[in-house]
Short mmCIF file of C-alpha atoms and ligand atoms in Angstrom, two decimals:
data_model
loop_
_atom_site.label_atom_id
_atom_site.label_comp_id
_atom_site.label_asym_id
_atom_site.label_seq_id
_atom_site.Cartn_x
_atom_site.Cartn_y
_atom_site.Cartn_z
CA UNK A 68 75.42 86.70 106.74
CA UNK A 69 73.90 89.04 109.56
CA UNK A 70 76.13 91.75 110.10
CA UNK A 71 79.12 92.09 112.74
CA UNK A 72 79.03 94.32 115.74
CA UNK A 73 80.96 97.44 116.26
CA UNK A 74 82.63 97.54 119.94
CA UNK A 75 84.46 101.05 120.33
CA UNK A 76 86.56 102.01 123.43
CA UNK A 77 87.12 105.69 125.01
CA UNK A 78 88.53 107.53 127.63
CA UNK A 79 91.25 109.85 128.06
CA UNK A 80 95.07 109.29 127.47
CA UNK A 81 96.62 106.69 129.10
CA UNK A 82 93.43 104.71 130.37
CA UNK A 83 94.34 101.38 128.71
CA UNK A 84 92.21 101.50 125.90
CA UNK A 85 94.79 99.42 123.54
CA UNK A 86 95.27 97.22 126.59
CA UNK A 87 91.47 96.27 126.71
CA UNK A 88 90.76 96.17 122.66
CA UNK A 89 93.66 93.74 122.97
CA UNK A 90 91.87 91.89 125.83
CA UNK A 91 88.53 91.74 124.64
CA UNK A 92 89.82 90.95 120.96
CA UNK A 93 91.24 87.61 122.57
CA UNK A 94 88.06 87.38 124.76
CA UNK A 95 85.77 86.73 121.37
CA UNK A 96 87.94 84.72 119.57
CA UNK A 97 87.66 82.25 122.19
CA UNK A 98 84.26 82.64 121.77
CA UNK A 99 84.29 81.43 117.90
CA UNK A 100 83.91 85.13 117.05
CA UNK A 101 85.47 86.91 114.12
CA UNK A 102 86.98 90.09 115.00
CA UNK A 103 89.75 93.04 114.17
CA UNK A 104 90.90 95.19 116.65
CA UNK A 105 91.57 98.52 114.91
CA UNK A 106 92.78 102.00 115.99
CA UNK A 107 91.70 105.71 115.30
CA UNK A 108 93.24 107.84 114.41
CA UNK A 109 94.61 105.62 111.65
CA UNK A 110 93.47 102.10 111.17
CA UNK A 111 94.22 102.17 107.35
CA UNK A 112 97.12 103.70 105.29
CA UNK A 113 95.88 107.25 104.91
CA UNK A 114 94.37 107.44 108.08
CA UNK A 115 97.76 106.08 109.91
CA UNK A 116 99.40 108.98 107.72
CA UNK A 117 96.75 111.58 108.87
CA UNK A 118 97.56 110.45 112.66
CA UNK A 119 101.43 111.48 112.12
CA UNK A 120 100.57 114.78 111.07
CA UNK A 121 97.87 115.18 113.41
CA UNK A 122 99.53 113.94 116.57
CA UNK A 123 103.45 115.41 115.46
CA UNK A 124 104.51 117.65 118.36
CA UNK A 125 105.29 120.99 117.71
CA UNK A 126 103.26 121.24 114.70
CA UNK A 127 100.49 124.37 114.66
CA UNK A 128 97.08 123.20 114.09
CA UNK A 129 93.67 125.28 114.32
CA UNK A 130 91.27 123.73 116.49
CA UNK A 131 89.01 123.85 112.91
CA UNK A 132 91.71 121.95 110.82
CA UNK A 133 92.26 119.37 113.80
CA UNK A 134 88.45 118.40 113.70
CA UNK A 135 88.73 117.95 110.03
CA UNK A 136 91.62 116.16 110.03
CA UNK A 137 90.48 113.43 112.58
CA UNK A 138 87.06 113.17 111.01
CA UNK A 139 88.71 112.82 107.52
CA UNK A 140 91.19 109.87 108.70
CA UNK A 141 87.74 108.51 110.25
CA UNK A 142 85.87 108.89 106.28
CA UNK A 143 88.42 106.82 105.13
CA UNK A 144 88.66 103.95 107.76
CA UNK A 145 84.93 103.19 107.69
CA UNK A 146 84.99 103.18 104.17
CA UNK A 147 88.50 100.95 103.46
CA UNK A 148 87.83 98.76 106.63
CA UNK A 149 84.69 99.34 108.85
CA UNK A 150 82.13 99.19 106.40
CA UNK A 151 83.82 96.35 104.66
CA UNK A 152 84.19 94.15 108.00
CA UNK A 153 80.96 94.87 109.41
CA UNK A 154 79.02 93.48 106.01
CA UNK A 155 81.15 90.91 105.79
CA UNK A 156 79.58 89.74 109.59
CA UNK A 157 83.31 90.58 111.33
CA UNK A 158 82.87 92.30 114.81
CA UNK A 159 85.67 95.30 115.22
CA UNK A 160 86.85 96.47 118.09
CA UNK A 161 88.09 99.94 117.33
CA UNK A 162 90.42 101.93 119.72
CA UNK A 163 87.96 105.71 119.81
CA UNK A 164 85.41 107.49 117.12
CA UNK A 165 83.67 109.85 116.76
CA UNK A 166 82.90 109.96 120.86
CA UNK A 167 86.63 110.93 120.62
CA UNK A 168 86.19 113.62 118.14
CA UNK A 169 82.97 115.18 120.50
CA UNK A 170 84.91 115.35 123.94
CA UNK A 171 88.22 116.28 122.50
CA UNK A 172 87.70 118.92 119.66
CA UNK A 173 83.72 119.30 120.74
CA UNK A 174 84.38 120.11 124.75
CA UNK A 175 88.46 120.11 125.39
CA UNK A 176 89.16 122.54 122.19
CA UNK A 177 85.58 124.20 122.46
CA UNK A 178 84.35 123.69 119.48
CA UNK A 179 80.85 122.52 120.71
CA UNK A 180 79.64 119.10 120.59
CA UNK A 181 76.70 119.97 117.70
CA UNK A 182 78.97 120.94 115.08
CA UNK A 183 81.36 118.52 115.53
CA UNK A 184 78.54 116.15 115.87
CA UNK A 185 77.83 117.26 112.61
CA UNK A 186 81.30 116.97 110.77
CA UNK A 187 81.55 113.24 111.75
CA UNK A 188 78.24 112.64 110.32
CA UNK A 189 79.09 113.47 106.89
CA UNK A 190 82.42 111.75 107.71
CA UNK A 191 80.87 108.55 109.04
CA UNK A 192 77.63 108.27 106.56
CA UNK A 193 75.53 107.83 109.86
CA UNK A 194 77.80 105.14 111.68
CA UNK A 195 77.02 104.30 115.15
CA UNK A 196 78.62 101.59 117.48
CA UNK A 197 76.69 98.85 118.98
CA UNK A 198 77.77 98.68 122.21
CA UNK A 199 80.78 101.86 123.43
CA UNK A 200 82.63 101.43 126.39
CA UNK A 201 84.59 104.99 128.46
CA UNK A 202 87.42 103.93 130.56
CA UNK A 203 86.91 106.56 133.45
CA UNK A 204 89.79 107.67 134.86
CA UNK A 205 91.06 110.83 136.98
CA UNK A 206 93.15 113.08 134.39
CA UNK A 207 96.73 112.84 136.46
CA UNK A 208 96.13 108.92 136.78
CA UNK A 209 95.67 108.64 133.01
CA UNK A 210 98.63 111.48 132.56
CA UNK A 211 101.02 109.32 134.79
CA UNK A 212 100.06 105.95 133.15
CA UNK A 213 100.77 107.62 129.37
CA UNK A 214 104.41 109.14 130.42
CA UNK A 215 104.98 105.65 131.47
CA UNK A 216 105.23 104.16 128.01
CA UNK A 217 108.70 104.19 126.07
CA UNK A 218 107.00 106.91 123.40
CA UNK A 219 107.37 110.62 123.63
CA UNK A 220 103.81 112.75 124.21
CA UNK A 221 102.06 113.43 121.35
CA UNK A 222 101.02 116.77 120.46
CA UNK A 223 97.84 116.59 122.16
CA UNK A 224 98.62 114.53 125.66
CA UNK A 225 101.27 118.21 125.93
CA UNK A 226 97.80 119.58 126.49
CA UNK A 227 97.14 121.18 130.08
CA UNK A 228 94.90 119.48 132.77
CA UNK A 229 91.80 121.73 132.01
CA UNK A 230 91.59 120.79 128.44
CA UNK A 231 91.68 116.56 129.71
CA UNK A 232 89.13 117.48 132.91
CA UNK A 233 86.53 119.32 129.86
CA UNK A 234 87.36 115.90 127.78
CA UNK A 235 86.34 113.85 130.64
CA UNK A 236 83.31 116.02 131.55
CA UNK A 237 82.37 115.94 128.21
CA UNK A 238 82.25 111.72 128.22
CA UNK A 239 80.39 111.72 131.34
CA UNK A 240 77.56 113.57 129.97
CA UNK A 241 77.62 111.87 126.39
CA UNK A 242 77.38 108.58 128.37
CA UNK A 243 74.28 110.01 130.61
CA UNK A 244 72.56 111.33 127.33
CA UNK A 245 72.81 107.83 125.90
CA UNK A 246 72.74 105.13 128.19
CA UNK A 247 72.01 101.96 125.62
CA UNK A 248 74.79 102.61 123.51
CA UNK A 249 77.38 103.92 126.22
CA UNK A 250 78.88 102.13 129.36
CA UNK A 251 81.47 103.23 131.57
CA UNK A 252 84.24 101.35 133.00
CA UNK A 253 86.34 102.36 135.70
CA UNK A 254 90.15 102.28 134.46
CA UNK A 255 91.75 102.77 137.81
CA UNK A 256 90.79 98.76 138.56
CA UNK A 257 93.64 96.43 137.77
CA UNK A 258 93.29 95.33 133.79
CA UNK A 259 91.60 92.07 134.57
CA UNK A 260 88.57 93.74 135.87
CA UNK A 261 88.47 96.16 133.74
CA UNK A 262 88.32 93.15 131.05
CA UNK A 263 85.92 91.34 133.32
CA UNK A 264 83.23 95.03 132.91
CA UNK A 265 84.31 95.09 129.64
CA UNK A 266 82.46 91.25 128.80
CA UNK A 267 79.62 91.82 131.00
CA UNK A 268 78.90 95.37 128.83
CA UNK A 269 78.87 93.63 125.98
CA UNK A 270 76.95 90.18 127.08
CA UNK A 271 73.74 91.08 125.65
CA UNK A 272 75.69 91.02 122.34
CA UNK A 273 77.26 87.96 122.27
N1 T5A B 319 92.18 112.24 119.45
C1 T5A B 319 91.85 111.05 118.85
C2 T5A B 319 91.37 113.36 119.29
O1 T5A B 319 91.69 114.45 119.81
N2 T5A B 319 90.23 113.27 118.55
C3 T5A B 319 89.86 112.12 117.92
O2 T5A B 319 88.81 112.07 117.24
C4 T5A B 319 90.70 110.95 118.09
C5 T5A B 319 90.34 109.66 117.41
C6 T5A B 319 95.96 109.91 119.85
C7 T5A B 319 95.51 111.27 120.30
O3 T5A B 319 94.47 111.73 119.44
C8 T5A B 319 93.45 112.34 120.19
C9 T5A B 319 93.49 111.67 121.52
C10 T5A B 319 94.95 111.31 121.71
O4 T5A B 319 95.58 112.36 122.41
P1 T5A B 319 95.53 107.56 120.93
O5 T5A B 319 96.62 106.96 120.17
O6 T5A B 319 94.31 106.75 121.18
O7 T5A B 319 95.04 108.93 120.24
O8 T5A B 319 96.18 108.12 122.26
P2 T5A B 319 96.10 107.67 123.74
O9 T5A B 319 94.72 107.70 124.27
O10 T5A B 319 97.12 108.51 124.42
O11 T5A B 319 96.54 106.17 123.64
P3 T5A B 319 97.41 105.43 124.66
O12 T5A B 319 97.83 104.19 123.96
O13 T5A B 319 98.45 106.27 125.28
O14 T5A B 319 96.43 105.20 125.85
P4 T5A B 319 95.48 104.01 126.13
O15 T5A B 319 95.30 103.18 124.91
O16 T5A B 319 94.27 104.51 126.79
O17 T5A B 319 96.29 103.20 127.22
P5 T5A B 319 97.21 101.88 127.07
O18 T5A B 319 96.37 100.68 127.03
O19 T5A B 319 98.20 102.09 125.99
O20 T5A B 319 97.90 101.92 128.50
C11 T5A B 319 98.78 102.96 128.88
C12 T5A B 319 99.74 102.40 129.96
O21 T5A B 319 98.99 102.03 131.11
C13 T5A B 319 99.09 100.62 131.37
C14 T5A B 319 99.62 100.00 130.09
O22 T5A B 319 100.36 98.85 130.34
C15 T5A B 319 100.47 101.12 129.52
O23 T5A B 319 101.75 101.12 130.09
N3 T5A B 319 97.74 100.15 131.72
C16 T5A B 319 97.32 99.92 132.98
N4 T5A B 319 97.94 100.04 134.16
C17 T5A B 319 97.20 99.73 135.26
N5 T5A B 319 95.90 99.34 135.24
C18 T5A B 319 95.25 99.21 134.07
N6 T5A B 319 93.95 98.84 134.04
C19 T5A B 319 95.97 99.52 132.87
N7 T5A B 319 95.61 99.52 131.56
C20 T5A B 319 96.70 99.92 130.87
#
């Protein structure tokens, strides 16, 4: 059974990430290709439990604790569900990683990328997408699209516009230092093309 690919989506808040894992979930299946969409933080039971806390506004967490806390609800999904999928030969298409953990606690709390790098490591065992894909979109775009929805901001999209334009600085350069493994996408397009740049990211895959 050769093993299944991991697909995993970024960007900032609001730049229709869930929209295209849903998209490009329906995409392979019409191809004859297994897949499970899946979310971070959260994905599994402890890790959906670690996303309440971590995302609850008004609650007081060190920039520290927040790393720790994403990259231990990300320990447990890849070892309940990622790992599990991807041996079985199941592609997943998993709404952010560790990318996430690098631009937001790495560049928009300032943690540095290294030793955040280096948390996720541990957390991860070494797990690295096939193919990721960054939804680029201008920080008040993405900001206006997320107060859209029915739910409340969470405790991070409260954040000020600096903190999203280091987050989105941060995911241009990780996508310049690694070209093979990251493509970006621009979000501001209509989702149909974004779905379209999406499947021709990916094609070498299928
Ligand atoms: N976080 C997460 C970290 O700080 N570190 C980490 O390691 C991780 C994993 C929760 C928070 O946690 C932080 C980042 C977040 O602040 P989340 O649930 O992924 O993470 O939060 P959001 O990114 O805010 O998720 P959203 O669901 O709000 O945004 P999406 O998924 O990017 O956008 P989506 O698809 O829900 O779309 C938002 C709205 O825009 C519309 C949709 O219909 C919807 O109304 N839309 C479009 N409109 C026009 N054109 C398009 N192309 C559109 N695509 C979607």
């Amino acid at each position: 059974m050769p093993r299944g690919r991991l697909i995993t989506i970024e960007g900032l808040d609001g730049a229709g990430k869930t929209t295209l894992a849903g998209g490009l979930a329906e995409a392979l299946t019409q191809r004859g290709i297994e897949v499970s969409v899946l979310r971070e933080p959260g994905g599994v039971h402890v890790a959906e439990r670690l996303r309440a806390l971590v995302t609850e506004p008004g609650l007081a967490i060190g920039a520290r604790a927040e790393a720790l806390l994403y990259a231990a609800a990300r320990a447990q999904l890849v070892e309940e569900a990622l790992d599990p999928l991807l041996h079985a030969g199941s592609w997943v298409v998993l709404d952010r990683f560790v990318d996430s953990s690098l631009a937001y606690q790495g560049a928009g709390r300032a943690l540095g990328i290294e030793p955040v790098r280096s948390i996720n490591e541990f957390a991860t065992s070494g797990l690295s997408p096939d193919r990721t894909l960054i939804l680029t979109i201008d920080p008040p775009l993405g900001r206006s699209r997320s107060r859209a929805r029915a739910n409340p901001l969470d405790r991070l999209e409260r954040e000020d516009d600096a903190f999203f334009e280091r987050i989105a600085r941060a995911y241009a350069e990780l996508a310049a230092a690694e070209p093979e493994r990251i493509r970006t996408i621009d979000a501001s397009q209509g989702p149909d093309q974004v779905l379209e740049a999406a499947l021709a990211a990916i094609r070498d895959l299928l």
